Amino acid sequence: MIVSTLGFPRIGPRRELKHSLERYWAGEIDQAALQEDALALRAAAWARQHGLGVTHLPSNDFSLYDHVLDTAAMVGAIPERYGWDGGPVGLDTYFALARGTAGLPALEMTKWFDTNYHYLVPELAPDQEFTLATTKPLDEYLEAKSLGFQTRPVLLGPVTFLLLAKSSNGHSDGIRMLAGLLPVYAELLRRLEAAGADWVQIDEPCLVLDLDDRARSAFRLAYAALAEASAVKLLLTTYFGALGANLDTTLELPVAGLHLDLARAPGQLADVLEKAPAELALSLGIIDGRNVWRTDLTAALTRLEPVLQKRGDEGLMLGPSCSLLPVPVDLAIETGIDDELRSWLAFAIQKIEELAILGRGLTDGREAVAEELARSDAAAAARRSSPRIHSDAGTARLKAVTPEQTKRPNPYPVRREAQQATLALPSLPTTTIGSLPQTAEIRSARAAFTSGKATVEEYESFLRNETEHAVRWQEEIGLDVLVHGEFERNDMVQYFAEQLDGYAFTQAGWVQSYGSRCVRPPIILGDISRPKPMTVAWASYAQSLTDRPMKGMLTGPVTMLQWSFVRDDLPRETVCRQLALALRDEVRDLEAAGIRVIQIDEPALREGLPLRAADRPDYLAWAVECFRLASSGVADETQIHTHMCYSDFNDIIEAIGALDADVISVESARSHMELLDAFETYHYPNQIGPGVYDIHSPRVPTAEEMRDLILEAAKRIPANQLWVNPDCGLKTRSWYEVKPAVANLVEAAAEARTQLA
Ligand code: GLN
Ligand code: ZN
């Protein structure tokens, strides 16, 4: 039985790649040393996977930064401004594309489908020509071969590459360029074949999206051409969803094998079995490559055995649902979790062990793996019945939720008057999004506290001091609604997760977010509840320092869900409701403590949107309901804010309206208020603060330019609905940027008030 991984995490079990990259960028090691470290990581990954029983080892799954960028470099899709000479793409050019240079911004970055991994968006010129500029897939294939490993090179498929790319002039579309791109892929395949490659894995995750006829014909055209180009066997890999309406097209493609995601889309197996030609090899993505839970092996075998009977073992392969990129490397080096939780989890290495067991169970029968199955059964049973997972009180509370609890007692116009009476804000009120600069002193004070070098008292007195300074500064420059600065928070999700029951945390569970940046998502393992208030003490302290309204700051339920590893034994929407109830209690406690403005951040609401249009209304309905459940338990006088940061929210504008937050702040400075186009047709009923200060740039905007942005906004949205604020939190900026920028923002609001009066 062929066992494969589709791709292995590239960052290294202890983030070795991150450390090498950062040393290279800092000039501490040279190119040769970086390449040597990278080779060591690849060699270790091959040896490890081989040792665990993987028979189709991936190569070219490694990347120094991002595999989509690698593909752009491979085909010579490098915008002119980077000054590439047409030869092999050197590291300087590569990292300029990835990270920018002093005078040159990096390529745009965006989320890889619905994961939290970010790729660099290839940028194609209208007259883009492609050449085989870099032979990385071939080089790494040969490198593995020289180490004694026969590998299956992984390529990002040509159609997905073009569909993910954007054109530099905004007019032409990628598919148009397919004919020019195919010869490059054809040449590469020929060279891989000549070098000895037997199978090549070609990733086309766009096959799980809604495609039009044009895109479907592009797939037909592309794979006909590639089949003709070489005799290498292509495994067409699809993941992150079901093929759905693209199934028939996919089954017509002249490829040797097809990979299916059976974790996200288990239901598609029956259809595929019915329709797939007998000679098509099927790669079954039976193990969830996106989550950290141990697989129920008996259940998996029960699903696999009939497939084996039907198709025989010749044409079957086993794999994770997708590349193992979204999961941490090795549970064995994890020290942050208890033994019970450990027995319920599987990281990349453990998932490969599971695949190997399933492979043996299929070929040699269940008896051959009886012990492993018994252990898996025991873990599954223990997890199902553990009191850590289920709380009767929690279930009862969820059941008792009424529709009234998801509605504010009165409609917005009534609330608006009540809020104006207590808050007495000027027109175009000014505020910030919550966090203020996280300085080196703050980080080292936190490190001293967490490592036990500083006492709670010392740490908290330091934080109180920072908060007080921040409040004084905000009063001085004249902001209307103040924030406490979030100095006590390590991260907007982790800070809350650490105070909620139902969450667990890892020490070593790093996954790549982009480039050298890694995150350690917390794990939701059981029912969520809030043992005690989480933010009330800091909010009350900050409010006690000033007469101006102090915003209480919370992370919303959808964002908490989206940025965690979520338990797989409950629907996501149920977990989200539990989070919403915990936050609802927090909101009410803040109100009871005298906080009159409460912001519930939902930056991840948009990215939770399902890949298929048909699934979106359902998601938006429960996501909106969860936000409302969290936010609606307060009186009319209490002003609820929310914040979102992405520029393309036009397609979910109605859902944003349905949140019924009194005030929403959104990112828009970078796109020059493009988002306001949505308001030409949609009349947003409540108040909105389109960001006028692009906090992602170190540039300090002038008062005039921000005033002009406000006036621009006032053309589409009545001025009495507008707020003035930055795009996002200020934690990544320095005080020397933030101080003048926010002072200018206050001045801009004042000028705009006079002009609009
Ligand atoms: N309140 C958070 C902050 O200011 C919001 C962060 C975000 O939107 N990502 O940092
Ligand atoms: Zn933001």
Coordinates of C-alpha atoms in Angstrom, one line a residue, residues 41-581:
L41 CA 16.1 20.1 7.3
R42 CA 15.0 18.5 4.0
A43 CA 17.3 15.5 4.6
A44 CA 16.0 15.1 8.1
A45 CA 12.4 15.3 6.9
W46 CA 13.0 12.6 4.2
A47 CA 14.8 10.3 6.6
R48 CA 12.1 10.7 9.2
Q49 CA 9.2 10.1 6.9
H50 CA 11.0 7.2 5.2
G51 CA 11.7 5.7 8.6
L52 CA 8.0 5.9 9.5
G53 CA 6.9 4.0 6.5
V54 CA 6.1 6.7 3.9
T55 CA 6.6 5.2 0.5
H56 CA 5.9 8.2 -1.6
L57 CA 8.1 10.8 -0.1
P58 CA 7.4 14.4 -1.1
S59 CA 10.2 16.6 -2.5
N60 CA 9.9 20.3 -3.4
D61 CA 7.5 20.6 -0.5
F62 CA 10.2 22.5 1.3
S63 CA 10.4 26.3 0.8
L64 CA 12.7 29.0 2.1
Y65 CA 9.6 31.2 2.3
D66 CA 6.5 30.2 0.4
H67 CA 5.7 27.5 -2.2
V68 CA 3.6 29.9 -4.3
L69 CA 6.5 32.3 -4.5
D70 CA 8.7 29.4 -5.4
T71 CA 6.4 28.6 -8.3
A72 CA 6.4 32.2 -9.4
A73 CA 10.2 32.2 -9.3
M74 CA 10.2 28.8 -11.1
V75 CA 8.2 30.1 -14.1
G76 CA 9.9 33.5 -14.1
A77 CA 6.9 35.5 -13.1
I78 CA 8.8 38.3 -11.5
P79 CA 7.5 41.9 -11.8
E80 CA 9.9 44.2 -13.6
R81 CA 10.4 46.5 -10.7
Y82 CA 12.5 43.9 -8.9
G83 CA 15.2 44.2 -11.6
W84 CA 15.5 40.5 -12.3
D85 CA 18.0 39.8 -15.1
G86 CA 16.2 36.7 -16.5
G87 CA 18.8 34.2 -15.2
P88 CA 18.2 31.9 -12.2
V89 CA 16.4 33.8 -9.5
G90 CA 18.9 34.6 -6.7
L91 CA 18.2 34.8 -3.0
D92 CA 18.3 38.6 -3.0
T93 CA 15.5 38.8 -5.6
Y94 CA 13.6 36.0 -3.9
F95 CA 13.6 37.7 -0.5
A96 CA 12.9 41.1 -2.1
L97 CA 9.7 39.6 -3.5
A98 CA 8.9 38.0 -0.2
R99 CA 9.8 40.8 2.2
G100 CA 10.4 43.9 0.2
T101 CA 13.5 46.1 0.4
A102 CA 14.1 49.6 1.6
G103 CA 12.6 51.1 -1.6
L104 CA 10.4 48.3 -2.8
P105 CA 7.4 46.8 -1.2
A106 CA 7.0 43.0 -1.1
L107 CA 4.4 41.1 -3.2
E108 CA 1.0 41.2 -1.7
M109 CA 0.3 38.4 0.8
T110 CA -3.0 36.6 1.4
K111 CA -4.5 33.6 3.1
W112 CA -4.0 30.2 1.5
F113 CA -7.6 29.1 0.8
D114 CA -9.3 28.9 4.2
T115 CA -6.2 28.2 6.2
N116 CA -4.2 30.5 8.4
Y117 CA -1.1 30.1 6.1
H118 CA -0.4 33.1 4.0
Y119 CA 1.1 33.0 0.5
L120 CA 2.6 35.6 -1.7
V121 CA 0.3 36.6 -4.5
P122 CA 2.1 36.2 -7.9
E123 CA 1.8 39.3 -10.0
L124 CA 1.6 38.8 -13.8
A125 CA 2.3 41.5 -16.4
P126 CA -0.3 41.9 -19.2
D127 CA 2.2 40.5 -21.6
Q128 CA 3.7 38.1 -19.1
E129 CA 6.2 35.6 -20.6
F130 CA 7.2 32.4 -18.7
T131 CA 10.4 30.5 -18.7
L132 CA 11.8 27.8 -16.6
A133 CA 13.8 30.3 -14.5
T134 CA 14.5 28.1 -11.5
T135 CA 14.7 24.4 -11.4
K136 CA 14.1 23.9 -7.7
P137 CA 11.8 20.9 -8.1
L138 CA 14.4 19.1 -10.2
D139 CA 17.3 20.2 -7.9
E140 CA 15.5 18.9 -4.8
Y141 CA 14.5 15.7 -6.5
L142 CA 18.1 15.1 -7.4
E143 CA 19.3 16.1 -4.0
A144 CA 17.0 13.5 -2.4
K145 CA 18.1 10.9 -4.9
S146 CA 21.7 11.5 -4.0
L147 CA 20.7 10.9 -0.4
G148 CA 19.2 7.6 -1.4
F149 CA 15.5 8.7 -1.5
Q150 CA 13.2 8.3 -4.4
T151 CA 10.7 11.1 -4.1
R152 CA 7.5 12.3 -5.6
P153 CA 8.1 16.0 -6.5
V154 CA 5.3 18.3 -5.5
L155 CA 4.3 21.1 -7.9
L156 CA 1.6 23.7 -7.6
G157 CA -0.5 23.1 -10.7
P158 CA -0.6 25.6 -13.5
V159 CA -4.3 26.3 -13.3
T160 CA -4.3 27.0 -9.6
F161 CA -1.2 29.1 -10.0
L162 CA -2.9 31.3 -12.5
L163 CA -6.1 31.5 -10.6
L164 CA -4.2 32.6 -7.5
A165 CA -2.2 35.2 -9.3
K166 CA -3.2 38.7 -9.9
S167 CA -2.5 40.8 -12.9
S168 CA -0.5 44.0 -12.5
N169 CA -2.9 46.1 -14.5
G170 CA -6.1 44.8 -13.0
H171 CA -7.6 43.9 -16.4
S172 CA -6.3 40.7 -17.9
D173 CA -7.0 37.4 -16.1
G174 CA -4.6 34.6 -15.4
I175 CA -6.3 31.8 -17.4
R176 CA -5.6 33.8 -20.5
M177 CA -2.0 33.1 -20.0
L178 CA -2.3 29.3 -19.7
A179 CA -0.9 28.6 -23.2
G180 CA 2.2 30.5 -22.4
L181 CA 2.7 28.8 -19.0
L182 CA 2.2 25.1 -20.1
P183 CA 5.5 24.7 -22.0
V184 CA 7.3 25.6 -18.8
Y185 CA 5.5 22.9 -16.9
A186 CA 6.0 20.5 -19.8
E187 CA 9.7 21.1 -19.9
L188 CA 10.0 20.6 -16.1
L189 CA 8.1 17.3 -16.3
R190 CA 10.3 16.1 -19.1
R191 CA 13.4 16.9 -17.0
L192 CA 12.0 15.3 -13.9
E193 CA 11.2 12.2 -15.9
A194 CA 14.7 12.1 -17.4
A195 CA 16.1 12.4 -13.9
G196 CA 14.2 9.4 -12.9
A197 CA 11.0 10.6 -11.4
D198 CA 8.2 8.1 -11.6
W199 CA 5.3 10.0 -10.0
V200 CA 4.8 13.8 -9.7
Q201 CA 2.3 15.3 -7.4
I202 CA 0.5 18.2 -8.9
D203 CA -1.6 20.3 -6.5
E204 CA -4.8 21.8 -7.9
P205 CA -6.8 22.9 -4.8
C206 CA -8.8 25.3 -7.0
L207 CA -10.7 22.2 -8.1
V208 CA -12.7 22.4 -4.8
L209 CA -13.8 26.0 -5.6
D210 CA -16.9 27.1 -7.6
L211 CA -15.4 27.2 -11.1
D212 CA -16.9 28.5 -14.3
D213 CA -16.8 26.7 -17.6
R214 CA -13.8 28.7 -18.7
A215 CA -11.7 27.5 -15.7
R216 CA -12.9 23.9 -16.2
S217 CA -11.8 24.0 -19.8
A218 CA -8.5 25.4 -18.7
F219 CA -8.0 22.2 -16.6
R220 CA -8.8 20.1 -19.6
L221 CA -6.4 21.9 -21.8
A222 CA -3.7 22.0 -19.2
Y223 CA -3.7 18.3 -18.4
A224 CA -4.1 17.2 -22.0
A225 CA -0.9 19.1 -22.7
L226 CA 1.0 17.8 -19.7
A227 CA 0.0 14.2 -20.4
E228 CA 1.4 14.6 -23.8
A229 CA 4.6 16.2 -22.6
S230 CA 6.0 13.3 -20.6
A231 CA 5.3 9.8 -19.4
V232 CA 5.7 10.7 -15.8
K233 CA 2.7 9.7 -13.7
L234 CA 0.7 12.7 -12.4
L235 CA -1.1 12.5 -9.1
L236 CA -3.6 15.3 -9.2
T237 CA -4.2 16.5 -5.6
T238 CA -7.3 18.3 -4.5
Y239 CA -7.9 19.3 -0.9
F240 CA -9.8 21.7 1.4
G241 CA -13.1 20.5 0.2
A242 CA -15.2 18.4 -2.2
L243 CA -14.8 18.4 -6.0
G244 CA -18.6 18.8 -6.2
A245 CA -19.7 20.1 -9.6
N246 CA -16.1 19.8 -10.8
L247 CA -16.0 16.1 -10.3
D248 CA -16.9 15.1 -13.9
T249 CA -14.3 17.4 -15.4
T250 CA -11.7 16.1 -13.0
L251 CA -12.4 12.5 -13.8
E252 CA -11.9 13.3 -17.5
L253 CA -8.4 14.6 -17.0
P254 CA -5.7 12.3 -18.3
V255 CA -3.8 11.8 -15.0
A256 CA -2.6 8.6 -13.3
G257 CA -4.0 9.4 -9.9
L258 CA -6.4 11.6 -8.0
H259 CA -6.1 12.7 -4.4
L260 CA -9.3 13.4 -2.4
D261 CA -9.8 15.2 0.9
L262 CA -11.9 12.8 2.9
A263 CA -11.6 14.8 6.1
R264 CA -13.3 17.9 4.9
A265 CA -15.4 16.2 2.3
P266 CA -16.0 12.5 3.4
G267 CA -19.2 12.4 1.3
Q268 CA -17.5 12.6 -2.0
L269 CA -15.9 9.2 -1.8
A270 CA -19.1 7.4 -2.8
D271 CA -19.5 9.5 -5.9
V272 CA -15.9 9.1 -6.9
L273 CA -16.0 5.3 -6.4
E274 CA -19.0 5.1 -8.6
K275 CA -17.6 7.2 -11.4
A276 CA -13.8 6.9 -11.4
P277 CA -12.3 4.8 -14.2
A278 CA -10.8 1.6 -12.9
E279 CA -7.3 2.5 -14.0
L280 CA -7.3 5.8 -12.0
A281 CA -5.2 5.5 -8.8
L282 CA -7.1 7.0 -5.9
S283 CA -5.2 8.7 -3.1
L284 CA -7.5 8.8 -0.1
G285 CA -6.9 11.7 2.3
I286 CA -8.3 9.8 5.2
I287 CA -6.4 11.6 8.1
D288 CA -7.2 15.2 8.9
G289 CA -4.1 17.3 7.8
R290 CA -5.5 20.5 9.3
N291 CA -6.2 19.5 12.8
V292 CA -4.2 18.1 15.8
W293 CA -6.6 15.3 16.8
R294 CA -5.7 11.6 16.9
T295 CA -7.5 9.6 14.3
D296 CA -10.0 6.9 15.3
L297 CA -8.2 4.2 13.4
T298 CA -10.9 1.6 13.7
A299 CA -13.4 4.0 12.2
A300 CA -11.0 4.9 9.4
L301 CA -10.4 1.2 8.6
T302 CA -14.1 0.6 8.5
R303 CA -14.3 3.3 5.8
L304 CA -11.2 2.1 3.9
E305 CA -11.8 -1.7 3.7
P306 CA -14.8 -1.5 1.3
V307 CA -12.7 0.7 -1.0
L308 CA -9.9 -1.8 -1.0
Q309 CA -12.4 -4.6 -1.8
K310 CA -13.8 -2.6 -4.6
R311 CA -10.6 -1.3 -6.2
G312 CA -7.8 -3.6 -5.0
D313 CA -4.6 -2.4 -3.5
E314 CA -2.8 -1.7 -6.8
G315 CA -4.7 1.6 -7.4
L316 CA -4.9 2.8 -3.8
M317 CA -2.8 5.3 -1.9
L318 CA -3.2 6.6 1.7
G319 CA -2.4 10.1 2.8
P320 CA -3.5 13.0 5.0
S321 CA -6.3 15.1 3.7
C322 CA -3.9 17.8 2.6
S323 CA -0.2 18.6 3.1
L324 CA 0.8 18.5 6.8
L325 CA 1.9 22.1 6.6
P326 CA -1.0 23.3 8.9
V327 CA 0.0 21.1 11.8
P328 CA 2.9 21.1 14.3
V329 CA 5.7 18.6 13.6
D330 CA 6.1 16.3 16.5
L331 CA 4.0 15.6 19.6
A332 CA 6.9 13.7 21.2
I333 CA 8.9 16.9 21.8
E334 CA 5.9 18.7 23.3
T335 CA 6.3 19.5 26.9
G336 CA 3.4 21.8 27.6
I337 CA 0.5 19.3 27.8
D338 CA -0.6 16.6 30.2
D339 CA -0.5 12.9 29.4
E340 CA -4.2 12.6 29.0
L341 CA -4.5 15.3 26.4
R342 CA -1.4 13.9 24.7
S343 CA -3.1 10.6 24.2
W344 CA -5.8 12.4 22.2
L345 CA -3.5 14.3 19.9
A346 CA -1.5 13.6 16.7
F347 CA 0.9 16.1 15.1
A348 CA 2.6 15.5 11.7
I349 CA 4.8 12.7 12.8
Q350 CA 2.0 10.9 14.7
K351 CA -0.3 11.3 11.7
I352 CA 2.3 9.5 9.5
E353 CA 2.4 6.7 12.1
E354 CA -1.3 6.5 11.8
L355 CA -1.2 6.3 8.0
A356 CA 1.4 3.5 8.3
I357 CA -0.8 1.6 10.7
L358 CA -3.8 2.0 8.4
G359 CA -1.7 0.8 5.5
R360 CA -0.7 -2.3 7.3
G361 CA -4.2 -2.9 8.6
L362 CA -5.4 -2.8 5.0
T363 CA -2.8 -5.1 3.5
D364 CA -2.3 -7.5 6.3
G365 CA -5.7 -7.4 8.0
R366 CA -6.8 -5.9 11.3
E367 CA -5.1 -8.6 13.4
A368 CA -1.8 -7.4 12.2
V369 CA -2.4 -4.1 13.9
A370 CA -4.6 -5.2 16.7
E371 CA -2.6 -3.6 19.4
E372 CA -2.5 -0.2 17.7
L373 CA -6.2 -0.4 17.0
A374 CA -6.9 -1.2 20.7
R375 CA -4.8 1.8 21.8
S376 CA -6.7 4.0 19.3
D377 CA -10.1 2.7 20.5
A378 CA -9.1 3.3 24.1
A379 CA -8.0 6.9 23.4
A380 CA -11.2 7.6 21.4
A381 CA -13.4 6.1 24.2
A382 CA -11.5 8.0 26.9
R383 CA -11.9 11.3 25.1
R384 CA -15.6 10.7 24.4
S385 CA -16.4 10.2 28.1
S386 CA -13.9 12.6 29.7
P387 CA -15.3 15.2 32.1
R388 CA -12.8 17.6 30.6
I389 CA -14.7 17.5 27.4
H390 CA -18.3 17.8 28.4
S391 CA -20.0 19.9 31.0
D392 CA -23.6 19.3 31.6
A393 CA -24.1 22.9 32.9
G394 CA -22.6 24.2 29.7
T395 CA -24.9 22.0 27.5
A396 CA -27.9 23.1 29.5
R397 CA -27.0 26.7 29.2
L398 CA -26.6 26.5 25.4
K399 CA -30.0 24.7 25.1
A400 CA -31.6 27.5 27.1
V401 CA -30.5 30.3 24.7
T402 CA -33.5 32.2 23.4
P403 CA -33.8 34.3 20.2
E404 CA -34.3 37.3 22.5
Q405 CA -30.8 36.9 23.8
T406 CA -29.4 37.6 20.3
K407 CA -31.2 40.9 20.0
R408 CA -30.5 44.2 21.7
P409 CA -33.6 45.2 23.6
N410 CA -34.2 48.2 21.3
P411 CA -33.4 49.1 17.7
Y412 CA -30.4 51.2 16.8
P413 CA -32.0 54.6 16.6
V414 CA -33.3 54.3 20.2
R415 CA -29.9 53.1 21.4
R416 CA -28.2 55.9 19.6
E417 CA -30.1 58.5 21.5
A418 CA -29.5 56.8 24.8
Q419 CA -25.8 56.5 24.1
Q420 CA -25.6 60.1 23.0
A421 CA -27.2 61.2 26.3
T422 CA -24.6 59.4 28.4
L423 CA -21.5 59.6 26.2
A424 CA -22.0 63.1 24.8
L425 CA -19.6 62.6 22.0
P426 CA -18.8 65.3 19.4
S427 CA -19.6 64.6 15.7
L428 CA -16.8 62.6 14.0
P429 CA -15.7 61.0 17.3
T430 CA -12.1 59.9 17.5
T431 CA -10.8 56.6 18.9
T432 CA -8.1 54.0 18.3
I433 CA -8.6 50.2 17.8
G434 CA -7.2 49.1 21.2
S435 CA -3.6 48.1 21.4
L436 CA -0.8 50.7 21.8
P437 CA 2.9 50.0 21.0
Q438 CA 4.2 46.8 22.5
T439 CA 7.6 48.1 23.3
A440 CA 10.8 46.1 24.1
E441 CA 10.3 47.0 27.7
I442 CA 6.8 45.6 27.8
R443 CA 8.0 42.4 26.2
S444 CA 10.9 42.0 28.5
A445 CA 8.7 42.8 31.6
R446 CA 6.4 40.0 30.4
A447 CA 9.3 37.6 29.8
A448 CA 10.6 38.4 33.3
F449 CA 7.2 37.7 34.8
T450 CA 6.6 34.4 32.9
S451 CA 10.0 33.1 33.7
G452 CA 9.5 33.9 37.4
K453 CA 12.1 36.6 37.6
A454 CA 9.6 39.3 38.4
T455 CA 6.7 39.0 40.9
V456 CA 3.0 39.5 39.9
E457 CA 3.1 42.7 41.9
E458 CA 6.1 44.0 40.0
Y459 CA 4.7 43.1 36.7
E460 CA 1.3 44.6 37.4
S461 CA 2.6 47.8 38.8
F462 CA 4.7 48.1 35.6
L463 CA 1.6 47.6 33.5
R464 CA -0.4 50.0 35.6
N465 CA 2.2 52.6 35.0
E466 CA 2.2 52.0 31.2
T467 CA -1.6 52.2 31.2
E468 CA -1.6 55.4 33.1
H469 CA 0.9 57.0 30.7
A470 CA -1.2 55.9 27.8
V471 CA -4.3 57.4 29.3
R472 CA -2.6 60.7 30.0
W473 CA -1.3 60.9 26.5
Q474 CA -4.7 60.2 24.9
E475 CA -6.3 62.9 27.1
E476 CA -3.6 65.3 26.2
I477 CA -4.0 64.9 22.4
G478 CA -7.8 65.0 22.8
L479 CA -9.1 61.6 21.7
D480 CA -12.8 61.1 22.5
V481 CA -13.0 57.4 23.4
L482 CA -9.9 56.1 25.1
V483 CA -8.3 52.7 25.2
H484 CA -6.2 51.1 28.0
G485 CA -3.6 50.0 25.5
E486 CA -3.7 46.2 25.9
F487 CA -0.2 46.1 27.4
E488 CA -1.1 43.1 29.5
R489 CA -2.0 40.9 26.5
N490 CA 0.5 38.6 24.7
D491 CA -1.9 38.0 21.9
M492 CA -5.6 38.8 21.2
V493 CA -6.7 35.2 21.2
Q494 CA -4.3 33.6 23.7
Y495 CA -4.9 36.2 26.3
F496 CA -8.6 35.1 26.5
A497 CA -8.0 31.4 25.8
E498 CA -5.7 31.3 28.9
Q499 CA -8.5 32.5 31.1
L500 CA -11.2 30.2 29.7
D501 CA -11.9 26.6 30.6
G502 CA -11.9 24.2 27.7
Y503 CA -8.6 25.4 26.2
A504 CA -5.1 23.9 26.2
F505 CA -1.8 25.3 25.1
T506 CA 1.4 23.8 23.6
Q507 CA 5.0 24.7 24.2
A508 CA 6.2 23.4 20.8
G509 CA 3.1 23.4 18.7
W510 CA 4.3 25.9 16.1
V511 CA 2.8 26.2 12.7
Q512 CA 4.0 28.4 9.9
S513 CA 1.9 31.5 9.3
Y514 CA 4.1 33.0 6.6
G515 CA 7.8 33.0 5.9
S516 CA 9.6 32.8 9.2
R517 CA 6.6 33.7 11.2
C518 CA 5.0 30.9 13.2
V519 CA 2.0 30.8 15.5
R520 CA 1.0 28.4 18.2
P521 CA -2.7 28.2 18.0
P522 CA -4.4 27.2 21.3
I523 CA -6.4 24.0 21.3
I524 CA -10.1 24.0 22.1
L525 CA -10.5 20.5 23.7
G526 CA -13.6 20.7 25.7
D527 CA -16.7 22.8 26.5
I528 CA -15.8 26.4 26.9
S529 CA -16.7 28.3 30.0
R530 CA -15.5 31.4 31.8
P531 CA -14.6 30.8 35.5
K532 CA -14.3 34.5 36.3
P533 CA -14.1 37.9 34.7
M534 CA -11.1 38.3 32.3
T535 CA -10.7 42.0 31.5
V536 CA -12.8 43.8 34.1
A537 CA -9.9 44.7 36.4
W538 CA -7.8 46.3 33.7
A539 CA -10.7 48.1 32.1
S540 CA -11.9 49.4 35.5
Y541 CA -8.5 50.5 36.4
A542 CA -8.1 52.4 33.2
Q543 CA -11.6 54.0 33.5
S544 CA -10.7 55.1 37.0
L545 CA -7.9 57.3 35.6
T546 CA -10.1 59.4 33.4
D547 CA -13.5 61.0 33.0
R548 CA -13.6 60.2 29.3
P549 CA -15.2 57.0 28.2
M550 CA -12.8 54.0 28.3
K551 CA -13.4 51.2 25.8
G552 CA -13.5 47.7 27.1
M553 CA -11.7 45.4 24.6
L554 CA -12.6 41.8 23.8
T555 CA -11.9 39.3 21.1
G556 CA -15.0 38.0 19.5
P557 CA -16.3 34.4 19.4
V558 CA -15.7 33.8 15.7
T559 CA -12.1 35.1 15.8
M560 CA -11.4 33.0 18.9
L561 CA -12.7 29.9 17.0
Q562 CA -10.9 30.8 13.7
W563 CA -7.5 31.2 15.3
S564 CA -7.6 28.0 17.4
F565 CA -7.3 24.3 16.7
V566 CA -11.0 23.3 17.3
R567 CA -12.3 20.1 18.7
D568 CA -13.6 17.8 16.0
D569 CA -16.4 16.1 18.1
L570 CA -18.8 19.1 17.9
P571 CA -19.9 21.3 15.0
R572 CA -17.9 24.4 14.8
E573 CA -20.9 26.5 15.3
T574 CA -21.7 24.9 18.6
V575 CA -18.1 25.6 19.8
C576 CA -18.6 29.2 18.6
R577 CA -21.8 29.5 20.6
Q578 CA -20.0 28.4 23.8
L579 CA -17.4 31.0 23.2
A580 CA -20.1 33.6 22.6
L581 CA -21.8 32.8 25.9

